[in-house]
Amino acid sequence: MTIKNQFGPKGWAPENIDSLVGKNYLITGANTGAGFQATRILLSKGAKVVMLNRNPVKSEAAITELKNEFGETVEVSFIEMDLANLSSVRKAAKEVLEKEFQIDAFICNGAIAQIAKQEITVDGFESQLGVNHYGHFLLCGLLFSRIEESKGRIVVVSSEGHKMGLRTIQFEDMNWNRNYHPNKVYSQSKLAQMMFAYELQEKVKTAGKNVKVYVCHPGASNTSLIRESASLATRLSWAFMVKIGLAQTAEKGAYPEVMCATEDNLKERAYYGPTGVMNFGGPVGECKLEPFVLNKDVLAKLWTLSEKETSFNWLL
Ligand SMILES: NC(=O)c1ccc[n+]([C@@H]2O[C@H](COP(=O)([O-])OP(=O)(O)OC[C@H]3O[C@@H](n4cnc5c(N)ncnc54)[C@H](OP(=O)(O)O)[C@@H]3O)[C@@H](O)[C@H]2O)c1
């Protein structure tokens, strides 16, 4: 069933945003790719953006590029944070809370993908699950009250890849020690992010808190997501997809997350992104949300496990 695009046949685009002067956005992994482009769009509308990045050199280069485009007074800065390290996440969250009194939206954008060989983070997690899910789970928890005080929102950037794996969580072997597979593990990490978001919506509603949670995906976008850590076959097939034009620009890939961070007329129990062929590109709007993503038992079990693994109890 096709879902009618509420933004018309061309879908949502940054022209839908009026002014973001006075708004404050926080985004992970914004020195490059869709996160960088999302930052550009937000700044172009007058917002302030704080990037949470792991690499200071790349972050300074990104800031220089943004200042060259928008002028020296543009309000963009970065806080160093490695999502693969929970103590780094805690330190960055503390810095955010000390410096930023308003968070209109927190965009969980940073990620790694298709890591060819199993890698384990310092906290003992398979790296894709550790960076993409556990890092953001903890960060959202640490920042939640400030987001609530700001009547803000959380935006989770997932992937169509969430459908391409087990379509559930492999609780009996979360690190995939027995059956490591780069794509299935990435798929599980992006599914875990979505499940976290939908479970959080329920908890927010029950607790009567004033935070919105939205989920989106960027389609297939020409970014640096597939890197040396991916297998040669994956890198070659991605390069081929880009060459034949199946991947849209990183800027277009940023539209769904910017939309979820700024647009008023969205549903929470939904999944937004490009709606064209295979959702690779095309008009940005509502995509089909598969029932397996909302499996109540899996959502609850993942939440409990994530609290235990990150040693963080949400006060919700
Ligand atoms: N591109 C696509 O076709 C596609 C498709 C589906 C979903 N997505 C999703 O879109 C989002 C943006 O990805 P992208 O395509 O723009 O990829 P990208 O160009 O590789 O950008 C990823 C960003 O995440 C950062 N990052 C990686 N590991 C990190 C860590 N441990 N701590 C902090 N930051 C970290 C990277 O920093 P460094 O530069 O320092 O590595 C980079 O800034 C991701 O959530 C991804 O899963 C992308």
Coordinates of N, CA and C in Angstrom, one line a residue, residues 61-222:
A61 N 37.9 21.1 10.4 CA 37.9 21.3 8.9 C 36.4 21.6 8.5
A62 N 35.5 20.8 9.1 CA 34.1 21.0 8.8 C 33.6 22.4 9.2
I63 N 34.0 22.9 10.4 CA 33.6 24.2 10.9 C 34.2 25.3 9.9
T64 N 35.4 25.1 9.5 CA 36.0 26.1 8.6 C 35.2 26.2 7.3
E65 N 34.8 25.0 6.8 CA 34.0 25.0 5.6 C 32.7 25.7 5.8
L66 N 32.1 25.4 6.9 CA 30.8 26.1 7.2 C 30.9 27.6 7.4
K67 N 32.0 28.0 8.0 CA 32.2 29.4 8.2 C 32.6 30.1 6.9
N68 N 33.2 29.4 6.0 CA 33.5 30.0 4.6 C 32.2 30.2 3.9
E69 N 31.3 29.3 4.1 CA 30.0 29.4 3.4 C 29.1 30.4 4.1
F70 N 29.0 30.4 5.4 CA 27.9 31.2 6.1 C 28.5 32.4 6.8
G71 N 29.8 32.6 6.8 CA 30.4 33.7 7.5 C 30.9 33.3 8.9
E72 N 31.8 34.1 9.5 CA 32.5 33.8 10.7 C 31.5 33.8 11.9
T73 N 30.4 34.5 11.8 CA 29.5 34.6 13.0 C 28.5 33.4 13.1
V74 N 28.6 32.5 12.1 CA 27.6 31.4 12.1 C 27.9 30.6 13.4
E75 N 26.8 30.1 14.0 CA 26.9 29.5 15.3 C 27.0 28.0 15.2
V76 N 28.3 27.6 15.0 CA 28.5 26.1 14.9 C 29.7 25.8 15.8
S77 N 29.7 24.7 16.5 CA 30.8 24.3 17.3 C 30.8 22.8 17.4
F78 N 31.8 22.2 18.1 CA 31.8 20.8 18.3 C 32.3 20.4 19.6
I79 N 31.8 19.3 20.1 CA 32.3 18.7 21.3 C 32.8 17.3 21.0
E80 N 34.0 17.0 21.5 CA 34.6 15.7 21.1 C 33.9 14.6 21.8
M81 N 33.5 13.5 21.1 CA 32.8 12.4 21.7 C 33.0 11.2 20.8
D82 N 33.3 10.1 21.4 CA 33.4 8.8 20.7 C 32.3 7.9 21.1
L83 N 31.4 7.6 20.2 CA 30.2 6.8 20.5 C 30.6 5.4 20.9
A84 N 31.8 5.0 20.5 CA 32.3 3.6 20.8 C 32.8 3.5 22.2
N85 N 32.7 4.6 23.0 CA 33.3 4.5 24.3 C 32.4 5.2 25.3
L86 N 31.7 4.4 26.2 CA 30.7 5.0 27.0 C 31.2 6.1 28.0
S87 N 32.5 6.0 28.4 CA 33.0 7.1 29.3 C 33.1 8.4 28.5
S88 N 33.5 8.3 27.2 CA 33.6 9.5 26.3 C 32.1 10.0 26.1
V89 N 31.1 9.2 26.0 CA 29.8 9.6 25.8 C 29.3 10.4 27.1
R90 N 29.7 9.8 28.3 CA 29.3 10.5 29.5 C 30.0 11.8 29.7
K91 N 31.2 11.9 29.3 CA 32.0 13.2 29.4 C 31.4 14.2 28.5
A92 N 31.1 13.8 27.2 CA 30.5 14.7 26.3 C 29.1 15.2 26.7
A93 N 28.3 14.3 27.3 CA 27.0 14.7 27.8 C 27.1 15.7 28.9
K94 N 28.1 15.6 29.8 CA 28.3 16.5 30.9 C 28.7 17.9 30.3
E95 N 29.5 17.9 29.3 CA 29.9 19.1 28.6 C 28.7 19.8 28.0
V96 N 27.9 19.0 27.3 CA 26.7 19.6 26.7 C 25.8 20.2 27.8
L97 N 25.6 19.5 28.9 CA 24.7 20.0 29.9 C 25.2 21.3 30.6
E98 N 26.5 21.4 30.6 CA 27.1 22.6 31.2 C 27.0 23.8 30.2
K99 N 27.1 23.5 28.9 CA 27.1 24.6 28.0 C 25.8 24.9 27.3
E100 N 25.0 23.9 27.1 CA 23.8 24.1 26.3 C 22.5 24.0 27.1
F101 N 21.8 25.1 27.2 CA 20.6 25.1 28.1 C 19.3 24.8 27.3
Q102 N 19.4 24.8 26.0 CA 18.3 24.5 25.2 C 18.7 23.5 24.1
I103 N 17.9 22.4 24.0 CA 18.1 21.5 22.9 C 16.8 21.3 22.2
D104 N 16.6 22.0 21.1 CA 15.3 21.8 20.3 C 15.2 20.5 19.7
A105 N 16.3 20.0 19.2 CA 16.3 18.6 18.7 C 17.7 18.0 18.8
F106 N 17.7 16.7 19.2 CA 19.0 16.0 19.3 C 18.9 14.9 18.2
I107 N 19.8 15.0 17.2 CA 19.7 14.1 16.0 C 20.8 13.0 16.2
C108 N 20.3 11.8 16.3 CA 21.3 10.6 16.5 C 21.6 10.2 15.1
N109 N 22.7 10.8 14.5 CA 23.0 10.6 13.1 C 24.3 9.7 12.9
G110 N 25.3 9.8 13.8 CA 26.6 9.2 13.6 C 26.4 7.7 13.6
A111 N 27.2 7.0 12.8 CA 27.2 5.5 12.7 C 28.4 5.0 12.0
I112 N 28.6 3.7 12.2 CA 29.5 2.9 11.3 C 28.7 1.8 10.7
A113 N 29.2 1.3 9.6 CA 28.5 0.3 8.9 C 29.3 -0.8 8.2
Q114 N 28.8 -1.9 8.1 CA 29.4 -3.0 7.2 C 30.9 -3.3 7.6
I115 N 31.1 -3.3 8.9 CA 32.5 -3.6 9.4 C 32.8 -5.1 9.1
A116 N 33.8 -5.3 8.3 CA 34.0 -6.6 7.7 C 34.3 -7.7 8.7
K117 N 35.2 -7.4 9.7 CA 35.5 -8.4 10.7 C 35.0 -7.9 12.1
Q118 N 34.6 -8.8 12.9 CA 34.0 -8.4 14.2 C 35.0 -7.6 15.0
E119 N 34.6 -6.5 15.5 CA 35.4 -5.6 16.3 C 34.6 -5.4 17.6
I120 N 35.4 -5.3 18.7 CA 34.7 -5.1 20.0 C 35.1 -3.8 20.6
T121 N 34.1 -3.0 21.1 CA 34.5 -1.7 21.7 C 35.1 -1.9 23.1
V122 N 35.6 -0.8 23.6 CA 36.3 -0.9 25.0 C 35.3 -1.4 26.0
D123 N 34.0 -1.1 25.8 CA 33.0 -1.6 26.7 C 32.5 -3.0 26.5
G124 N 33.1 -3.6 25.5 CA 32.8 -5.1 25.2 C 31.6 -5.3 24.3
F125 N 31.3 -4.3 23.5 CA 30.1 -4.5 22.6 C 30.7 -4.7 21.1
E126 N 30.0 -5.5 20.4 CA 30.2 -5.6 18.9 C 30.1 -4.1 18.4
S127 N 31.1 -3.7 17.6 CA 31.3 -2.3 17.3 C 30.0 -1.6 16.7
Q128 N 29.3 -2.2 15.8 CA 28.2 -1.5 15.1 C 27.1 -1.3 16.1
L129 N 26.8 -2.4 17.0 CA 25.8 -2.2 18.0 C 26.2 -1.2 19.0
G130 N 27.5 -1.2 19.4 CA 28.1 -0.3 20.4 C 28.0 1.1 20.0
V131 N 28.4 1.4 18.8 CA 28.4 2.8 18.3 C 27.0 3.3 18.0
N132 N 26.3 2.5 17.2 CA 25.0 3.0 16.6 C 23.9 2.9 17.7
H133 N 23.8 1.8 18.4 CA 22.8 1.7 19.4 C 23.2 2.1 20.8
Y134 N 24.1 1.4 21.5 CA 24.4 1.6 22.9 C 24.9 3.1 23.1
G135 N 25.7 3.6 22.3 CA 26.2 4.9 22.4 C 25.1 6.0 22.4
H136 N 24.2 5.8 21.5 CA 23.1 6.8 21.4 C 22.1 6.6 22.5
F137 N 21.9 5.3 22.9 CA 20.9 5.0 24.0 C 21.3 5.8 25.3
L138 N 22.6 5.7 25.6 CA 23.1 6.3 26.8 C 23.1 7.9 26.6
L139 N 23.5 8.3 25.5 CA 23.5 9.8 25.3 C 22.1 10.4 25.4
C140 N 21.2 9.7 24.7 CA 19.8 10.2 24.8 C 19.3 10.2 26.3
G141 N 19.7 9.2 27.0 CA 19.3 9.1 28.4 C 19.9 10.3 29.2
L142 N 21.2 10.5 29.0 CA 21.9 11.6 29.8 C 21.3 13.0 29.4
L143 N 20.9 13.1 28.2 CA 20.4 14.5 27.8 C 18.9 14.7 27.9
F144 N 18.2 13.6 28.3 CA 16.7 13.6 28.2 C 16.1 14.8 28.9
S145 N 16.5 15.0 30.2 CA 15.8 16.0 30.9 C 16.0 17.4 30.3
R146 N 17.2 17.7 29.7 CA 17.4 19.0 29.1 C 16.6 19.1 27.8
I147 N 16.4 18.0 27.1 CA 15.6 18.0 25.9 C 14.1 18.2 26.4
E148 N 13.7 17.6 27.5 CA 12.4 17.8 28.0 C 12.1 19.3 28.4
E149 N 13.1 19.8 29.1 CA 13.0 21.2 29.6 C 12.8 22.1 28.4
S150 N 13.4 21.7 27.2 CA 13.4 22.5 26.0 C 12.1 22.2 25.2
K151 N 11.3 21.3 25.7 CA 10.2 20.8 24.9 C 10.7 20.4 23.5
G152 N 11.8 19.6 23.5 CA 12.5 19.3 22.3 C 12.1 17.9 21.8
R153 N 12.9 17.5 20.8 CA 12.7 16.2 20.2 C 13.9 15.4 20.0
I154 N 13.8 14.1 19.9 CA 14.9 13.2 19.5 C 14.6 12.6 18.2
V155 N 15.6 12.7 17.3 CA 15.5 12.1 16.0 C 16.5 11.0 15.8
V156 N 16.0 9.8 15.5 CA 16.8 8.6 15.3 C 17.0 8.4 13.8
V157 N 18.2 8.4 13.3 CA 18.5 8.1 11.9 C 18.8 6.6 11.8
S158 N 17.8 5.9 11.1 CA 18.0 4.5 10.9 C 18.4 4.2 9.5
S159 N 18.0 3.1 9.0 CA 18.4 2.7 7.6 C 17.4 1.7 7.1
E160 N 17.2 1.7 5.8 CA 16.4 0.6 5.2 C 17.0 -0.7 5.5
G161 N 18.3 -0.7 5.8 CA 19.0 -1.9 6.2 C 18.4 -2.6 7.4
H162 N 17.6 -1.9 8.1 CA 17.0 -2.6 9.3 C 16.1 -3.8 8.9
K163 N 15.7 -3.8 7.6 CA 14.9 -4.9 7.1 C 15.7 -6.1 6.6
M164 N 17.0 -5.9 6.4 CA 17.9 -6.8 5.7 C 18.6 -7.8 6.5
G165 N 18.2 -8.0 7.8 CA 18.9 -8.9 8.6 C 17.9 -9.9 9.2
L166 N 18.1 -10.2 10.5 CA 17.2 -11.2 11.2 C 15.8 -10.7 11.4
R167 N 15.6 -9.4 11.4 CA 14.3 -8.7 11.7 C 13.9 -8.9 13.1
T168 N 14.9 -9.2 14.0 CA 14.8 -9.2 15.4 C 16.1 -9.0 16.0
I169 N 16.2 -9.1 17.3 CA 17.5 -9.0 18.0 C 18.0 -10.3 18.5
Q170 N 19.2 -10.6 18.2 CA 19.8 -11.9 18.5 C 20.3 -11.9 20.0
F171 N 19.3 -11.9 20.9 CA 19.6 -11.7 22.3 C 20.6 -12.8 22.9
E172 N 20.5 -14.0 22.3 CA 21.4 -15.1 22.9 C 22.8 -14.9 22.5
D173 N 23.1 -14.0 21.6 CA 24.5 -13.8 21.2 C 24.6 -12.3 20.6
M174 N 24.5 -11.3 21.5 CA 24.5 -10.0 21.0 C 25.7 -9.5 20.2
N175 N 26.8 -10.1 20.5 CA 28.1 -9.7 19.8 C 28.3 -10.6 18.6
W176 N 27.4 -11.5 18.3 CA 27.5 -12.3 17.1 C 28.9 -13.1 17.1
N177 N 29.2 -13.7 18.2 CA 30.5 -14.4 18.3 C 30.5 -15.6 17.4
R178 N 29.3 -16.2 17.3 CA 29.2 -17.5 16.5 C 28.9 -17.3 15.0
N179 N 28.2 -16.2 14.7 CA 27.8 -16.1 13.3 C 28.0 -14.6 12.7
Y180 N 29.1 -14.0 13.0 CA 29.3 -12.6 12.7 C 29.1 -12.4 11.2
H181 N 28.3 -11.4 10.8 CA 28.1 -11.1 9.4 C 27.9 -9.6 9.3
P182 N 28.8 -8.9 8.6 CA 28.8 -7.4 8.6 C 27.4 -6.8 8.3
N183 N 26.7 -7.3 7.3 CA 25.5 -6.7 7.0 C 24.4 -7.0 8.0
K184 N 24.3 -8.2 8.4 CA 23.2 -8.6 9.4 C 23.4 -7.9 10.7
V185 N 24.7 -7.7 11.1 CA 25.0 -7.0 12.4 C 24.6 -5.5 12.2
Y186 N 25.0 -4.9 11.1 CA 24.6 -3.5 10.9 C 23.1 -3.4 10.9
S187 N 22.4 -4.3 10.2 CA 21.0 -4.3 10.2 C 20.4 -4.4 11.6
Q188 N 20.9 -5.2 12.4 CA 20.4 -5.4 13.8 C 20.7 -4.1 14.6
S189 N 21.8 -3.4 14.3 CA 22.1 -2.2 15.1 C 21.1 -1.1 14.7
K190 N 20.7 -1.0 13.4 CA 19.8 0.1 13.0 C 18.4 -0.3 13.4
L191 N 18.1 -1.6 13.5 CA 16.8 -2.0 14.0 C 16.7 -1.7 15.5
A192 N 17.8 -1.9 16.2 CA 17.9 -1.7 17.7 C 17.6 -0.2 17.9
Q193 N 18.2 0.7 17.1 CA 18.0 2.1 17.2 C 16.5 2.5 17.1
M194 N 15.8 1.8 16.1 CA 14.4 2.1 15.9 C 13.6 1.6 17.0
M195 N 13.9 0.4 17.5 CA 13.2 -0.2 18.6 C 13.3 0.7 19.9
F196 N 14.5 1.2 20.1 CA 14.7 2.1 21.2 C 13.8 3.3 21.1
A197 N 13.7 3.9 19.9 CA 12.9 5.1 19.6 C 11.4 4.8 19.9
Y198 N 10.9 3.7 19.4 CA 9.5 3.4 19.6 C 9.1 3.1 21.0
E199 N 10.1 2.4 21.7 CA 9.8 2.1 23.1 C 9.9 3.4 23.9
L200 N 10.8 4.3 23.6 CA 10.9 5.6 24.2 C 9.6 6.4 24.1
Q201 N 9.1 6.3 22.9 CA 7.8 7.0 22.7 C 6.8 6.6 23.7
E202 N 6.7 5.3 23.9 CA 5.7 4.7 24.8 C 6.0 5.2 26.3
K203 N 7.2 5.1 26.6 CA 7.6 5.5 28.0 C 7.4 7.0 28.2
V204 N 7.6 7.8 27.2 CA 7.4 9.3 27.3 C 5.9 9.5 27.5
K205 N 5.1 8.8 26.7 CA 3.7 9.0 26.8 C 3.2 8.6 28.2
T206 N 3.6 7.4 28.7 CA 3.1 7.0 30.0 C 3.5 7.9 31.1
A207 N 4.7 8.5 31.0 CA 5.2 9.4 32.0 C 4.7 10.8 31.9
G208 N 4.0 11.1 30.8 CA 3.4 12.4 30.5 C 4.5 13.4 30.3
K209 N 5.6 13.0 29.7 CA 6.7 14.0 29.4 C 6.5 14.7 28.1
N210 N 7.2 15.8 27.9 CA 7.0 16.6 26.7 C 8.2 16.5 25.8
V211 N 8.4 15.3 25.2 CA 9.4 15.1 24.2 C 8.9 14.3 23.1
K212 N 9.2 14.7 21.9 CA 8.7 14.0 20.7 C 9.9 13.1 20.2
V213 N 9.6 11.9 19.7 CA 10.7 11.1 19.2 C 10.3 10.7 17.7
Y214 N 11.2 10.9 16.8 CA 10.9 10.6 15.4 C 12.0 9.7 14.8
V215 N 11.6 8.9 13.8 CA 12.5 7.9 13.2 C 12.5 8.2 11.7
C216 N 13.7 8.2 11.1 CA 13.8 8.4 9.7 C 15.0 7.5 9.1
H217 N 15.1 7.6 7.8 CA 16.3 7.0 7.1 C 16.7 7.9 6.0
P218 N 17.9 7.8 5.5 CA 18.3 8.8 4.5 C 18.3 8.2 3.0
G219 N 17.7 7.0 2.9 CA 17.8 6.4 1.6 C 19.2 5.9 1.3
A220 N 19.5 5.8 0.0 CA 20.9 5.5 -0.4 C 21.6 6.8 -0.7
S221 N 22.6 7.2 0.0 CA 23.2 8.5 -0.2 C 24.7 8.4 -0.3
N222 N 25.2 9.2 -1.2 CA 26.6 9.1 -1.5 C 27.5 9.8 -0.4

